[in-house]
Coordinates of C-alpha atoms in Angstrom, one line a residue:
M1 CA -96.9 -66.9 -127.4
I2 CA -98.7 -66.4 -124.6
I3 CA -101.6 -66.9 -126.4
F4 CA -100.7 -70.4 -127.6
V5 CA -100.2 -70.9 -123.5
A6 CA -103.3 -69.6 -122.5
A7 CA -105.1 -71.9 -125.1
T8 CA -102.9 -75.3 -123.9
Y9 CA -103.5 -74.5 -120.3
W10 CA -107.0 -74.7 -121.0
T11 CA -106.9 -77.6 -123.1
I12 CA -105.5 -79.8 -120.3
L13 CA -107.5 -78.5 -117.8
W14 CA -110.5 -79.5 -119.7
V15 CA -109.5 -83.1 -120.9
T16 CA -108.0 -83.8 -117.5
A17 CA -110.7 -82.4 -115.6
L18 CA -112.7 -85.4 -113.5
P19 CA -116.6 -85.9 -113.9
G20 CA -118.7 -83.4 -112.8
S21 CA -115.7 -80.6 -112.2
V22 CA -117.3 -77.4 -111.2
S23 CA -116.3 -73.7 -110.3
Q24 CA -114.8 -73.7 -106.8
I25 CA -115.4 -69.7 -106.9
K26 CA -119.5 -70.2 -107.8
L27 CA -119.3 -73.0 -105.4
S28 CA -118.1 -71.1 -102.6
Y29 CA -119.1 -67.8 -103.2
P30 CA -120.8 -65.7 -99.9
R31 CA -124.0 -64.9 -99.7
I32 CA -124.3 -60.9 -99.4
E33 CA -127.1 -59.8 -97.5
F34 CA -127.1 -56.7 -98.4
I35 CA -126.3 -57.1 -102.1
E36 CA -129.2 -59.9 -101.7
G37 CA -131.4 -57.4 -100.5
L38 CA -130.7 -54.7 -103.0
R39 CA -131.4 -57.3 -105.5
A40 CA -134.6 -58.2 -104.1
V41 CA -135.6 -54.6 -103.9
F42 CA -134.8 -53.7 -107.2
L43 CA -136.3 -57.1 -109.0
F44 CA -139.8 -56.0 -106.4
R45 CA -140.2 -52.3 -107.2
A46 CA -139.5 -52.7 -111.0
Q47 CA -142.0 -51.9 -113.2
G48 CA -142.7 -52.3 -117.2
V49 CA -144.7 -52.5 -119.9
T50 CA -145.3 -56.0 -120.3
P51 CA -144.4 -59.1 -117.6
D52 CA -142.2 -60.2 -120.0
A53 CA -140.3 -56.9 -120.3
T54 CA -140.0 -56.1 -116.8
A55 CA -138.1 -59.6 -116.3
L56 CA -135.9 -58.8 -118.9
V57 CA -134.7 -55.4 -117.9
G58 CA -133.4 -57.7 -114.3
G59 CA -131.7 -60.0 -116.9
L60 CA -129.9 -57.4 -119.3
A61 CA -129.2 -55.0 -115.9
I62 CA -128.1 -57.7 -113.4
G63 CA -128.3 -60.9 -114.7
E64 CA -131.5 -61.9 -113.9
R65 CA -132.8 -65.6 -115.5
E66 CA -135.7 -66.6 -113.0
L67 CA -138.6 -64.6 -114.0
L68 CA -138.7 -64.9 -117.8
S69 CA -141.9 -66.9 -118.8
L70 CA -140.4 -70.3 -120.1
E71 CA -142.0 -69.1 -124.1
L72 CA -140.0 -66.3 -124.2
A73 CA -136.5 -68.0 -122.7
Q74 CA -136.9 -70.5 -125.4
N75 CA -137.5 -68.0 -128.4
M76 CA -134.8 -66.5 -127.3
K77 CA -133.2 -69.8 -127.3
T78 CA -133.9 -70.2 -130.8
L79 CA -132.2 -67.3 -131.5
S80 CA -128.9 -67.2 -129.6
L81 CA -130.5 -64.1 -127.4
T82 CA -129.7 -65.7 -124.3
H83 CA -126.0 -63.9 -124.2
L84 CA -128.0 -60.7 -123.2
V85 CA -128.9 -62.1 -119.8
A86 CA -126.0 -63.5 -118.9
V87 CA -124.3 -60.3 -117.8
S88 CA -120.7 -60.1 -120.5
G89 CA -118.1 -58.5 -120.9
A90 CA -120.3 -55.8 -122.9
N91 CA -122.4 -55.1 -120.0
L92 CA -119.4 -54.7 -118.3
A93 CA -117.6 -52.1 -120.8
I94 CA -121.0 -50.2 -121.0
I95 CA -120.8 -49.6 -116.6
M96 CA -117.2 -48.6 -117.2
G97 CA -117.5 -47.0 -120.0
V98 CA -120.6 -44.6 -118.8
V99 CA -118.3 -44.1 -115.6
Y100 CA -115.3 -42.9 -117.3
L101 CA -116.6 -40.2 -119.4
L102 CA -118.4 -38.9 -116.3
T103 CA -115.4 -38.8 -113.9
A104 CA -113.8 -37.1 -117.1
A105 CA -116.6 -34.4 -117.9
L106 CA -116.3 -33.6 -113.7
G107 CA -112.2 -32.8 -114.3
L108 CA -111.4 -35.9 -112.1
A109 CA -107.9 -36.9 -112.3
R110 CA -106.4 -39.7 -114.6
N111 CA -105.6 -41.9 -110.9
T112 CA -109.2 -40.5 -109.4
R113 CA -110.7 -41.7 -112.9
F114 CA -109.4 -45.4 -112.8
V115 CA -109.4 -46.3 -109.6
T116 CA -113.3 -45.0 -109.8
A117 CA -114.0 -47.1 -112.6
F118 CA -112.4 -50.1 -111.1
L119 CA -114.0 -50.0 -107.6
V120 CA -117.4 -49.2 -109.8
M121 CA -116.5 -53.0 -111.5
V122 CA -116.1 -54.9 -108.9
A123 CA -119.3 -53.7 -106.8
Y124 CA -120.9 -54.5 -110.3
V125 CA -119.4 -58.2 -110.5
L126 CA -120.6 -58.6 -106.6
V127 CA -124.2 -57.5 -107.5
V128 CA -124.2 -59.7 -110.1
G129 CA -122.6 -62.6 -108.4
P130 CA -120.1 -65.2 -110.0
E131 CA -121.5 -65.5 -113.6
S132 CA -118.5 -66.9 -115.3
S133 CA -118.4 -64.0 -118.0
V134 CA -118.7 -61.2 -115.6
L135 CA -115.5 -63.1 -113.7
R136 CA -113.2 -63.0 -117.1
A137 CA -114.3 -59.7 -118.4
A138 CA -113.8 -57.8 -115.1
T139 CA -110.5 -60.0 -115.6
M140 CA -109.4 -59.1 -118.5
A141 CA -111.1 -55.5 -117.9
T142 CA -108.3 -55.3 -115.0
F143 CA -105.2 -56.4 -116.5
V144 CA -106.0 -53.9 -119.7
A145 CA -106.4 -51.1 -117.4
I146 CA -103.2 -51.7 -115.5
G147 CA -101.6 -51.9 -118.9
L148 CA -103.1 -48.7 -119.8
W149 CA -102.5 -47.1 -115.8
L150 CA -99.0 -47.9 -116.4
G151 CA -98.7 -46.2 -119.3
R152 CA -97.4 -49.0 -121.3
G153 CA -100.8 -49.9 -123.1
T154 CA -101.6 -53.7 -124.0
K155 CA -103.0 -55.5 -126.6
P156 CA -106.5 -56.7 -125.2
I157 CA -106.0 -60.4 -127.1
I158 CA -102.8 -60.6 -125.0
S159 CA -104.8 -59.6 -122.1
L160 CA -107.9 -62.1 -122.8
A161 CA -104.9 -64.9 -122.8
W162 CA -103.5 -63.7 -118.7
A163 CA -107.6 -63.7 -117.7
V164 CA -107.4 -67.2 -119.1
I165 CA -104.3 -68.3 -117.6
F166 CA -105.0 -66.4 -114.1
L167 CA -108.8 -67.7 -113.3
L168 CA -107.9 -70.9 -114.3
G169 CA -104.7 -71.0 -112.3
I170 CA -106.8 -70.2 -109.3
D171 CA -110.2 -72.1 -110.4
P172 CA -109.3 -74.9 -112.4
G173 CA -113.1 -76.5 -112.6
L174 CA -113.6 -73.1 -114.8
A175 CA -112.0 -75.1 -117.9
T176 CA -115.5 -76.7 -117.8
D177 CA -118.0 -74.7 -117.7
F178 CA -120.0 -73.5 -120.4
G179 CA -120.4 -69.5 -119.7
F180 CA -116.7 -69.3 -119.5
A181 CA -115.9 -70.8 -122.7
L182 CA -118.8 -68.6 -124.8
S183 CA -117.4 -65.7 -122.9
A184 CA -113.6 -65.8 -123.7
L185 CA -114.2 -67.3 -127.4
A186 CA -116.8 -64.4 -128.3
T187 CA -113.7 -62.1 -127.5
V188 CA -111.2 -63.8 -129.3
G189 CA -114.3 -63.9 -132.4
L190 CA -114.6 -59.8 -131.1
L191 CA -110.6 -59.4 -131.4
T192 CA -109.9 -61.1 -134.1
M193 CA -112.5 -61.3 -136.7
A194 CA -114.9 -58.2 -136.0
V195 CA -112.6 -55.5 -138.0
P196 CA -111.9 -57.4 -140.5
I197 CA -115.5 -58.2 -141.5
Y198 CA -116.1 -54.9 -140.7
N199 CA -113.6 -53.0 -143.2
W200 CA -115.1 -55.5 -146.0
L201 CA -119.2 -54.8 -145.0
S202 CA -118.6 -50.9 -144.8
G203 CA -117.6 -50.7 -148.2
F204 CA -121.4 -51.4 -149.5
M205 CA -123.3 -50.7 -146.2
P206 CA -123.8 -48.2 -143.7
R207 CA -120.5 -48.4 -141.2
L208 CA -123.6 -48.5 -138.4
I209 CA -124.6 -51.8 -140.1
A210 CA -121.5 -53.1 -140.7
I211 CA -120.1 -52.5 -137.3
G212 CA -123.2 -54.7 -135.6
I213 CA -122.9 -57.4 -138.4
A214 CA -119.2 -57.4 -137.7
A215 CA -119.9 -57.9 -133.8
S216 CA -122.2 -60.1 -133.8
F217 CA -121.4 -62.5 -136.5
S218 CA -117.7 -63.1 -135.7
A219 CA -118.7 -63.7 -132.2
Q220 CA -121.4 -66.3 -133.1
L221 CA -118.8 -68.2 -135.5
A222 CA -116.4 -67.9 -132.2
T223 CA -118.4 -69.5 -130.5
T224 CA -120.2 -72.3 -132.6
P225 CA -118.5 -75.4 -131.3
V226 CA -119.5 -74.7 -127.7
L227 CA -123.5 -73.9 -128.5
L228 CA -123.3 -76.8 -130.6
M229 CA -123.0 -78.9 -127.2
L230 CA -125.9 -76.9 -125.5
Q231 CA -127.8 -76.6 -128.6
P232 CA -127.1 -79.0 -131.3
S233 CA -128.4 -76.8 -134.3
I234 CA -127.6 -73.5 -137.0
P235 CA -129.6 -70.1 -135.7
V236 CA -130.2 -69.0 -139.3
Y237 CA -131.4 -65.2 -137.8
S238 CA -129.0 -65.4 -134.9
V239 CA -127.2 -62.1 -136.3
L240 CA -129.9 -60.5 -137.7
A241 CA -132.1 -60.5 -134.4
N242 CA -129.0 -59.5 -132.7
L243 CA -128.5 -56.5 -135.1
I244 CA -132.3 -55.0 -134.7
V245 CA -131.8 -55.2 -131.0
E246 CA -128.6 -54.1 -130.0
P247 CA -129.8 -50.9 -130.0
V248 CA -131.1 -50.5 -127.4
V249 CA -129.0 -53.2 -125.7
A250 CA -127.1 -50.3 -124.0
P251 CA -129.6 -47.8 -123.3
V252 CA -131.7 -50.4 -121.1
T253 CA -128.6 -51.6 -119.5
V254 CA -127.6 -48.1 -118.3
L255 CA -131.7 -47.7 -117.2
G256 CA -131.6 -51.2 -115.6
I257 CA -128.8 -50.2 -113.1
L258 CA -129.8 -46.9 -112.6
A259 CA -133.4 -47.8 -111.6
L260 CA -131.0 -50.7 -109.2
I261 CA -129.4 -47.6 -107.4
L262 CA -132.4 -46.2 -106.5
A263 CA -134.2 -49.2 -105.4
Y264 CA -132.8 -48.3 -101.8
P265 CA -133.1 -44.5 -101.0
L266 CA -136.2 -43.8 -104.1
P267 CA -138.2 -46.4 -104.8
F268 CA -140.8 -45.3 -107.0
L269 CA -138.2 -43.3 -108.9
S270 CA -136.7 -46.9 -109.4
S271 CA -139.6 -47.9 -110.8
V272 CA -140.3 -44.9 -113.5
V273 CA -136.9 -45.7 -114.3
S274 CA -136.8 -49.5 -114.8
Y275 CA -140.3 -48.8 -116.8
L276 CA -138.3 -46.7 -119.0
A277 CA -135.8 -49.2 -119.3
S278 CA -138.6 -51.9 -120.5
I279 CA -139.7 -50.2 -123.5
G280 CA -136.4 -51.3 -124.9
T281 CA -136.4 -54.4 -123.4
W282 CA -140.2 -54.5 -125.0
W283 CA -138.8 -54.1 -128.1
I284 CA -136.5 -57.5 -127.8
T285 CA -139.2 -59.6 -126.7
L286 CA -141.2 -58.2 -129.8
V287 CA -138.5 -59.5 -132.1
A288 CA -137.8 -62.9 -130.1
N289 CA -141.2 -63.8 -130.3
E290 CA -141.8 -63.0 -133.7
V291 CA -138.3 -63.9 -135.3
S292 CA -138.1 -67.5 -134.2
T293 CA -141.4 -68.5 -135.6
W294 CA -139.9 -68.0 -138.7
P295 CA -139.4 -70.9 -141.2
A296 CA -135.8 -72.5 -140.4
A297 CA -135.3 -70.7 -137.4
R298 CA -132.8 -73.5 -136.7
V299 CA -131.0 -75.6 -139.0
H300 CA -129.6 -78.8 -138.6
F301 CA -126.0 -79.1 -138.6
V302 CA -123.9 -82.6 -138.3
A303 CA -125.1 -84.2 -135.0
G304 CA -122.8 -85.7 -132.4
P305 CA -118.9 -84.9 -132.3
A306 CA -117.9 -85.0 -135.6
G307 CA -120.3 -81.7 -135.8
I308 CA -118.0 -80.5 -133.4
V309 CA -115.0 -81.0 -134.6
L310 CA -116.0 -79.7 -137.9
A311 CA -117.5 -76.5 -136.5
A312 CA -114.2 -76.2 -134.7
L313 CA -112.0 -76.6 -138.2
I314 CA -114.2 -73.7 -139.3
V315 CA -113.9 -71.5 -136.5
L316 CA -110.4 -72.1 -136.5
L317 CA -109.8 -71.9 -140.6
C318 CA -111.7 -68.6 -140.1
L319 CA -109.1 -67.1 -137.6
G320 CA -106.0 -68.0 -139.7
L321 CA -107.6 -66.3 -142.4
Y322 CA -107.2 -63.3 -140.7
Q323 CA -103.8 -63.0 -138.5
R324 CA -101.3 -61.7 -140.9
R325 CA -98.3 -63.6 -139.9
L326 CA -100.2 -66.8 -142.6
S327 CA -100.9 -64.4 -144.7
E328 CA -98.9 -66.6 -147.2
Y329 CA -100.9 -69.3 -146.2
R330 CA -104.3 -68.0 -147.4
P331 CA -104.4 -69.7 -150.5
G332 CA -104.5 -73.3 -148.7
L333 CA -106.6 -71.6 -146.0
S334 CA -109.0 -70.7 -147.9
I335 CA -109.5 -74.0 -149.8
S336 CA -109.9 -76.1 -147.0
L337 CA -112.6 -74.1 -145.3
V338 CA -114.6 -74.1 -148.7
A339 CA -114.1 -77.6 -148.6
V340 CA -115.2 -78.2 -144.8
L341 CA -118.0 -76.0 -145.2
L342 CA -119.0 -78.1 -148.6
M343 CA -118.5 -81.4 -146.3
S344 CA -120.7 -79.9 -143.5
A345 CA -123.2 -78.5 -145.6
S346 CA -123.2 -82.1 -147.6
W347 CA -123.2 -84.2 -144.6
S348 CA -126.0 -82.5 -143.4
A349 CA -128.4 -82.3 -146.2
I350 CA -127.6 -86.2 -146.5
D351 CA -128.8 -85.8 -143.0
Q352 CA -132.1 -84.5 -143.9
I353 CA -133.0 -86.6 -146.7
R354 CA -132.6 -89.8 -145.0
Y355 CA -134.5 -88.2 -142.3
Q356 CA -137.3 -87.1 -144.5
G357 CA -138.0 -90.7 -146.3
F358 CA -136.3 -93.0 -143.8
E359 CA -139.7 -94.9 -142.9
G360 CA -141.2 -96.2 -145.7
E361 CA -143.8 -98.6 -145.3
W362 CA -144.7 -98.4 -141.4
Q363 CA -147.3 -100.1 -138.4
V364 CA -145.1 -98.3 -135.8
V365 CA -142.7 -94.9 -135.1
N366 CA -141.6 -93.9 -132.2
C367 CA -140.5 -90.5 -132.6
D368 CA -137.1 -88.5 -130.9
V369 CA -138.9 -86.0 -129.1
G370 CA -135.3 -86.7 -126.4
Q371 CA -136.3 -87.5 -123.1
G372 CA -139.9 -88.4 -123.6
D373 CA -142.5 -90.7 -125.0
A374 CA -144.4 -90.5 -128.3
L375 CA -144.7 -93.8 -130.1
V376 CA -146.9 -93.9 -133.1
I377 CA -149.2 -96.5 -134.2
R378 CA -151.3 -96.8 -137.9
S379 CA -153.2 -99.8 -139.2
Q380 CA -155.6 -99.4 -142.6
G381 CA -154.5 -95.6 -141.5
V382 CA -156.4 -95.4 -138.8
V383 CA -153.8 -93.6 -136.3
A384 CA -152.9 -93.9 -132.6
L385 CA -151.0 -91.5 -130.6
I386 CA -149.2 -92.5 -127.1
D387 CA -147.9 -89.9 -125.3
V388 CA -146.6 -86.2 -126.8
G389 CA -143.3 -85.8 -125.1
R390 CA -141.7 -82.4 -123.6
E391 CA -142.4 -79.9 -125.9
S392 CA -144.2 -79.1 -128.9
Q393 CA -141.6 -78.4 -131.4
P394 CA -140.3 -82.1 -132.1
I395 CA -144.3 -83.7 -131.9
D396 CA -145.0 -81.4 -134.2
K397 CA -142.3 -82.2 -136.4
C398 CA -141.7 -85.8 -136.6
L399 CA -145.7 -85.6 -137.4
D400 CA -145.6 -83.8 -139.5
N401 CA -143.0 -85.4 -141.5
L402 CA -144.8 -88.7 -141.2
N403 CA -148.6 -86.9 -142.7
I404 CA -150.6 -87.6 -140.1
S405 CA -153.1 -85.3 -140.1
R406 CA -155.9 -87.1 -137.6
I407 CA -155.0 -89.0 -134.5
D408 CA -158.1 -91.6 -134.0
L409 CA -157.2 -92.4 -130.8
L410 CA -154.5 -90.4 -128.5
V411 CA -153.5 -91.5 -125.2
I412 CA -151.6 -89.0 -122.1
T413 CA -150.4 -92.3 -120.0
H414 CA -149.7 -89.5 -117.2
F415 CA -149.2 -86.2 -116.8
D416 CA -146.1 -85.7 -116.3
A417 CA -144.2 -82.9 -118.6
D418 CA -141.5 -85.5 -120.8
H419 CA -144.8 -87.1 -121.4
A420 CA -147.7 -84.7 -121.7
G421 CA -146.6 -81.1 -122.2
G422 CA -146.2 -81.5 -125.8
I423 CA -149.7 -81.3 -126.2
Y424 CA -150.3 -78.0 -128.7
G425 CA -147.4 -79.9 -131.0
A426 CA -149.4 -82.9 -131.4
L427 CA -153.1 -80.8 -131.8
D428 CA -151.9 -77.7 -133.9
G429 CA -153.3 -78.9 -137.4
R430 CA -154.4 -82.0 -136.8
R431 CA -158.3 -83.5 -135.9
V432 CA -158.5 -85.5 -132.9
K433 CA -161.2 -88.1 -132.0
T434 CA -160.2 -89.1 -128.9
A435 CA -157.9 -89.1 -125.7
V436 CA -157.4 -91.6 -123.1
I437 CA -156.4 -89.8 -119.6
S438 CA -155.3 -91.5 -116.5
G439 CA -157.9 -91.1 -113.4
F440 CA -155.2 -90.8 -110.9
A441 CA -156.3 -87.7 -108.6
D442 CA -153.4 -84.9 -109.8
D443 CA -153.4 -81.2 -109.3
R444 CA -150.5 -80.2 -110.7
P445 CA -151.0 -77.0 -113.1
L446 CA -150.0 -79.8 -116.6
V447 CA -153.2 -81.1 -115.8
S448 CA -155.0 -78.6 -116.1
L449 CA -153.4 -77.6 -119.0
V450 CA -154.0 -80.4 -121.2
E451 CA -157.3 -80.6 -120.4
A452 CA -157.8 -76.8 -121.8
A453 CA -155.9 -77.9 -124.8
L454 CA -158.3 -81.2 -125.2
A455 CA -161.3 -79.4 -124.8
Q456 CA -160.7 -76.3 -127.0
S457 CA -159.9 -79.2 -129.4
E458 CA -163.1 -80.5 -129.0
V459 CA -161.5 -83.6 -128.4
E460 CA -163.9 -86.5 -126.5
V461 CA -161.8 -87.0 -123.3
L462 CA -162.5 -90.5 -121.5
T463 CA -160.9 -91.8 -118.3
G464 CA -158.8 -94.8 -119.0
F465 CA -159.4 -98.0 -117.2
A466 CA -158.5 -101.6 -117.1
G467 CA -161.0 -103.7 -119.1
M468 CA -161.3 -100.3 -121.8
G469 CA -161.1 -101.1 -125.1
G470 CA -161.1 -101.1 -128.9
K471 CA -160.5 -101.0 -132.7
L472 CA -157.4 -99.6 -134.6
G473 CA -157.5 -100.2 -138.2
E474 CA -157.3 -104.2 -138.1
L475 CA -155.7 -104.0 -134.7
N476 CA -157.5 -104.5 -131.0
W477 CA -156.3 -102.5 -128.3
K478 CA -157.2 -102.7 -124.6
V479 CA -156.2 -101.0 -121.6
L480 CA -154.4 -103.3 -119.1
A481 CA -153.9 -100.9 -116.1
P482 CA -154.6 -98.9 -113.7
T483 CA -158.2 -98.9 -112.7
A484 CA -160.7 -95.9 -113.1
K485 CA -159.3 -93.6 -110.0
A486 CA -155.9 -95.1 -109.7
T487 CA -156.8 -95.8 -106.2
E488 CA -153.9 -98.6 -106.2
A489 CA -151.0 -96.1 -107.7
K490 CA -149.0 -94.6 -104.8
D491 CA -148.0 -91.9 -107.7
S492 CA -149.0 -90.7 -111.5
N493 CA -145.7 -93.0 -112.7
D494 CA -147.7 -96.2 -111.1
A495 CA -151.3 -94.7 -112.3
S496 CA -149.7 -94.4 -116.3
V497 CA -152.5 -96.1 -118.6
I498 CA -151.2 -99.1 -119.6
V499 CA -152.4 -100.0 -123.6
A500 CA -151.4 -102.9 -125.0
F501 CA -152.2 -103.7 -129.7
T502 CA -152.7 -106.8 -130.8
G503 CA -153.4 -108.2 -133.9
G504 CA -153.6 -111.6 -136.0
D505 CA -150.0 -110.9 -136.6
Y506 CA -148.1 -109.3 -133.9
G507 CA -148.4 -107.1 -130.9
I508 CA -147.7 -104.0 -129.4
L509 CA -147.2 -102.8 -126.0
A510 CA -146.6 -98.9 -123.9
L511 CA -145.7 -98.9 -120.2
G512 CA -145.4 -95.6 -119.8
D513 CA -143.5 -94.6 -117.0
L514 CA -144.7 -97.8 -114.5
G515 CA -142.2 -99.0 -112.2
A516 CA -141.1 -102.1 -110.8
A517 CA -144.0 -102.7 -108.3
G518 CA -146.4 -101.4 -111.1
Q519 CA -144.8 -104.3 -112.8
T520 CA -145.7 -106.7 -111.0
R521 CA -148.9 -105.9 -110.3
L522 CA -149.6 -105.6 -113.8
M523 CA -149.0 -109.3 -114.1
R524 CA -150.7 -110.5 -111.3
N525 CA -153.8 -108.5 -112.6
A526 CA -153.2 -108.5 -116.8
G527 CA -151.4 -112.3 -116.9
G528 CA -153.7 -113.2 -119.4
A529 CA -153.4 -110.3 -122.0
L530 CA -149.7 -110.0 -121.0
S531 CA -149.0 -114.2 -122.3
E532 CA -151.1 -113.3 -125.3
L533 CA -148.7 -110.2 -125.8
A534 CA -145.9 -112.9 -125.2
N535 CA -146.6 -115.5 -128.0
R536 CA -146.4 -113.2 -130.5
P537 CA -143.5 -111.3 -132.1
L538 CA -144.1 -108.3 -129.9
L539 CA -142.7 -104.6 -130.5
L540 CA -142.2 -103.1 -126.4
K541 CA -141.9 -99.1 -125.4
V542 CA -139.9 -99.8 -122.5
A543 CA -141.4 -98.0 -119.4
H544 CA -139.7 -94.9 -117.7
H545 CA -137.4 -94.7 -120.7
G546 CA -135.0 -97.6 -119.2
S547 CA -135.1 -96.4 -115.5
A548 CA -133.6 -98.8 -113.0
D549 CA -136.6 -99.4 -111.3
Q550 CA -138.0 -102.9 -114.0
S551 CA -139.0 -106.1 -112.7
S552 CA -136.9 -108.5 -114.1
Q553 CA -139.5 -111.0 -114.7
L554 CA -141.9 -109.0 -117.2
F555 CA -138.8 -109.1 -119.1
Q556 CA -139.0 -112.2 -119.0
L557 CA -142.1 -112.6 -119.4
L558 CA -142.9 -110.9 -122.7
S559 CA -139.6 -111.2 -124.0
A560 CA -140.6 -108.8 -126.7
D561 CA -138.7 -109.2 -130.0
V562 CA -137.9 -105.2 -130.5
A563 CA -137.1 -103.5 -126.8
I564 CA -137.8 -99.4 -127.9
F565 CA -136.1 -97.1 -125.5
S566 CA -137.3 -93.3 -126.0
V567 CA -135.2 -91.2 -124.2
G568 CA -133.0 -88.4 -124.6
Q569 CA -130.0 -86.5 -122.4
N570 CA -131.2 -86.8 -119.5
P571 CA -129.5 -85.8 -116.0
Y572 CA -130.7 -89.3 -114.4
G573 CA -128.6 -92.1 -116.5
H574 CA -131.6 -93.4 -118.8
P575 CA -131.4 -95.7 -120.3
T576 CA -129.3 -97.7 -117.3
K577 CA -127.1 -100.5 -117.9
K578 CA -129.6 -102.6 -115.3
A579 CA -132.4 -102.1 -118.1
L580 CA -130.3 -102.4 -120.8
D581 CA -128.7 -106.1 -119.2
Q582 CA -132.6 -107.0 -118.4
A583 CA -133.9 -106.5 -122.3
A584 CA -130.9 -108.0 -123.4
V585 CA -131.1 -111.3 -121.4
S586 CA -134.5 -111.7 -122.4
G587 CA -133.4 -111.6 -125.7
S588 CA -135.3 -108.2 -127.8
I589 CA -133.1 -106.4 -130.3
I590 CA -132.4 -102.7 -128.1
V591 CA -133.0 -99.7 -130.2
R592 CA -132.4 -96.2 -128.6
T593 CA -133.6 -93.3 -129.9
D594 CA -131.0 -90.8 -128.3
E595 CA -128.6 -92.9 -130.6
L596 CA -130.8 -93.5 -133.8
G597 CA -133.8 -90.8 -133.6
S598 CA -136.8 -91.7 -134.8
V599 CA -137.1 -95.6 -135.4
A600 CA -139.9 -96.6 -137.6
F601 CA -141.0 -100.2 -137.5
R602 CA -142.7 -102.6 -140.4
F603 CA -143.9 -106.0 -139.9
E604 CA -142.9 -108.5 -142.9
G605 CA -142.6 -112.2 -143.3
Q606 CA -143.2 -112.6 -139.2
A607 CA -140.4 -110.1 -138.4
W608 CA -140.2 -106.5 -136.9
K609 CA -137.7 -104.6 -139.9
I610 CA -136.7 -101.9 -138.1
S611 CA -135.4 -98.2 -140.2
S612 CA -134.3 -95.2 -138.5
A613 CA -134.1 -91.4 -139.4
G614 CA -130.7 -90.3 -137.3
K615 CA -130.6 -87.8 -135.4
L616 CA -131.1 -84.9 -136.4
T617 CA -130.3 -81.5 -134.5
A618 CA -133.2 -79.0 -135.5

C-alpha cells in the first residue's frame, strides 16, 4: 500500500509542477568552507595513470565530474556508465559496509556500530553535496537502519517508499529531478527484478557473473523511460560494460575516500593512494573508450512521448511478472509484454527503413544535427556542405546515409560550436577539396582545432569575402558577406559567411547566425543578389536556428518558398514564435529539423518537393 501511495504522490507532484521547478535542497545547500577546502586539496593532490583516470577517481569518490575530458564523458554516456560519477546508493553502501565491518572487527557494541555508521553516512553526504541519488540513498538507509536498530527489521522496498514520501514532502522540487528519478527507479529494479533474474541466470553461468548481469540489467531496465528523456536511444553494450568495470568500482571507491581523508594530514600518502585507485579507473576509461566505438553502441528507439510510454509499459509489465501476488496473471502479462516489445521493435525498424531511404533524388538536404547547422547541396554530383553541427557523429552519419564521400566546397560560416564542432565527422573518410571560413578575428580554441583538422586533411582553406564565388555543378555560388577581415562585424555571429547558390531554376540562401543588424546591412550591401534570389523559387536556411534576432524586412524581401529552421533541443527557445511568424507571414513553408529530422528537397515542376527522415534517436 505504501508503495502505491509513494508512486501516486510522486506522480501528482510531477504533473502539477510548475515549469522550471527545481530542488530547494540543492538551491539552498550551504557552502561549507572546510569541506570545499578538503575537496579542493584532495583533487589537487590526486595523482593517476592518466588525466582521465585521475579525474575518474574524484568522480567515483565524491561525484566530481568537471575534470573529465569531453571525450570520456561522451563515451561513458554512450554506454550508460555515467552513474559511476553520480555518487549513489552503491557508493554509500560500500562506505557504510566497510565502516560497519571495521567497527565489528574492533568489537564495538551494536549501538556504537550503528551510530558510527550513521555519522560516517552524514559526513559523506556533506562531502559529496546535495546529489539527488545520495539524498535518496541516505534517507532510505536511515529508515532501514532505524528498523534494524529497533529489532523490527524492514523490507527495503518499503524503506524506499518512505524515503521517497519523506523527501518529496520536504522538497517537492525533487519530483522533476532526473537524478532523483533515476536513483529511485534503479533501486526499484534492483529490489524487484535482480534476484529472480539472478536465480535464472545462475543455473547456467558462474554466480558472480550472474549477479553482475542481474544487477546491471534490472537497474538499466527500470530507468529506461527516464533515460529516454535524457538520451533517446538504447545502449546496446551497457550491461556488458557495467559487468566488465564492476569489479574495480568498490576498491576504487574505498581507496578514493581514503585518499580524501588523508589529503590534509598526509598529502603525499593521499597522492599515492589516489594513484593506486587510478589503476582501477584507468580500466574504466579503457573500457568506455573502446566499447563505445563498437558498431551500434546505441540503437534507435521510438522517438518522443510514444517511445517513453512504450518503455514505461515494458517496465511495468516486467515488474508485474516478478510480483508473486500477480502470479495468476503471468500468462496475460507475458503475452502483453511480448506484444509491446514487438510493437516497439517494429516501430523502430520502420523508422530506420524510412530514414535510410527518405531522400530519393535530391538537390538539398538539411541534416538533423540537433541544435546546429549542416546543409548539403548537390548539383551534377558536385557537393557543398554549409557547416557541420556541434558533434562529429550526427554529421558523419548523415553524410554516410547520403553516400557522400567527397565534399567539393565546405563552408564554415563561423566558429560557434554548433556550426564547427563536428568538423572531424565531416572529414572522416571523405576528401574535402576547398574550405571557406570567416576572416573575423576569433581567438577561441575551436578556431585552432578546425584549422588543424583541415590542415591534417590537406584541405585548401580560403577566407570568404563578399564577391567570392565559383561553380558547383550547374549552380553558381557567391559569398554575399562579410568582407575579408569582417571588420564591420560586431561578433562572430555577425561575421557569418553568407553564401547563395543560384541556378537556372531555383536559389538557395544560407544565413548562418546573422542577426537583424547584419541582415539589414546585407540588404544594403547585397540588395541586387537578394532580389535575384527573390525572383526564383528560394530555399532559405533561416538565421541562428530561428532566434528572435531577425529582420522582418529581409523575410518580406526574399519571400522564400521554403524556410528551414535547423534546430534541436535547446535552452534558448529556438525557434522563437517571432521568427516562425515572420516566415509564415512572408509566405514560406516552414520546415523544422527538431520535428522532422533530416529533410531532403528536390526541385521538380517549378516547386520544391520535400521529404523527411523522421526523428531518429541514435
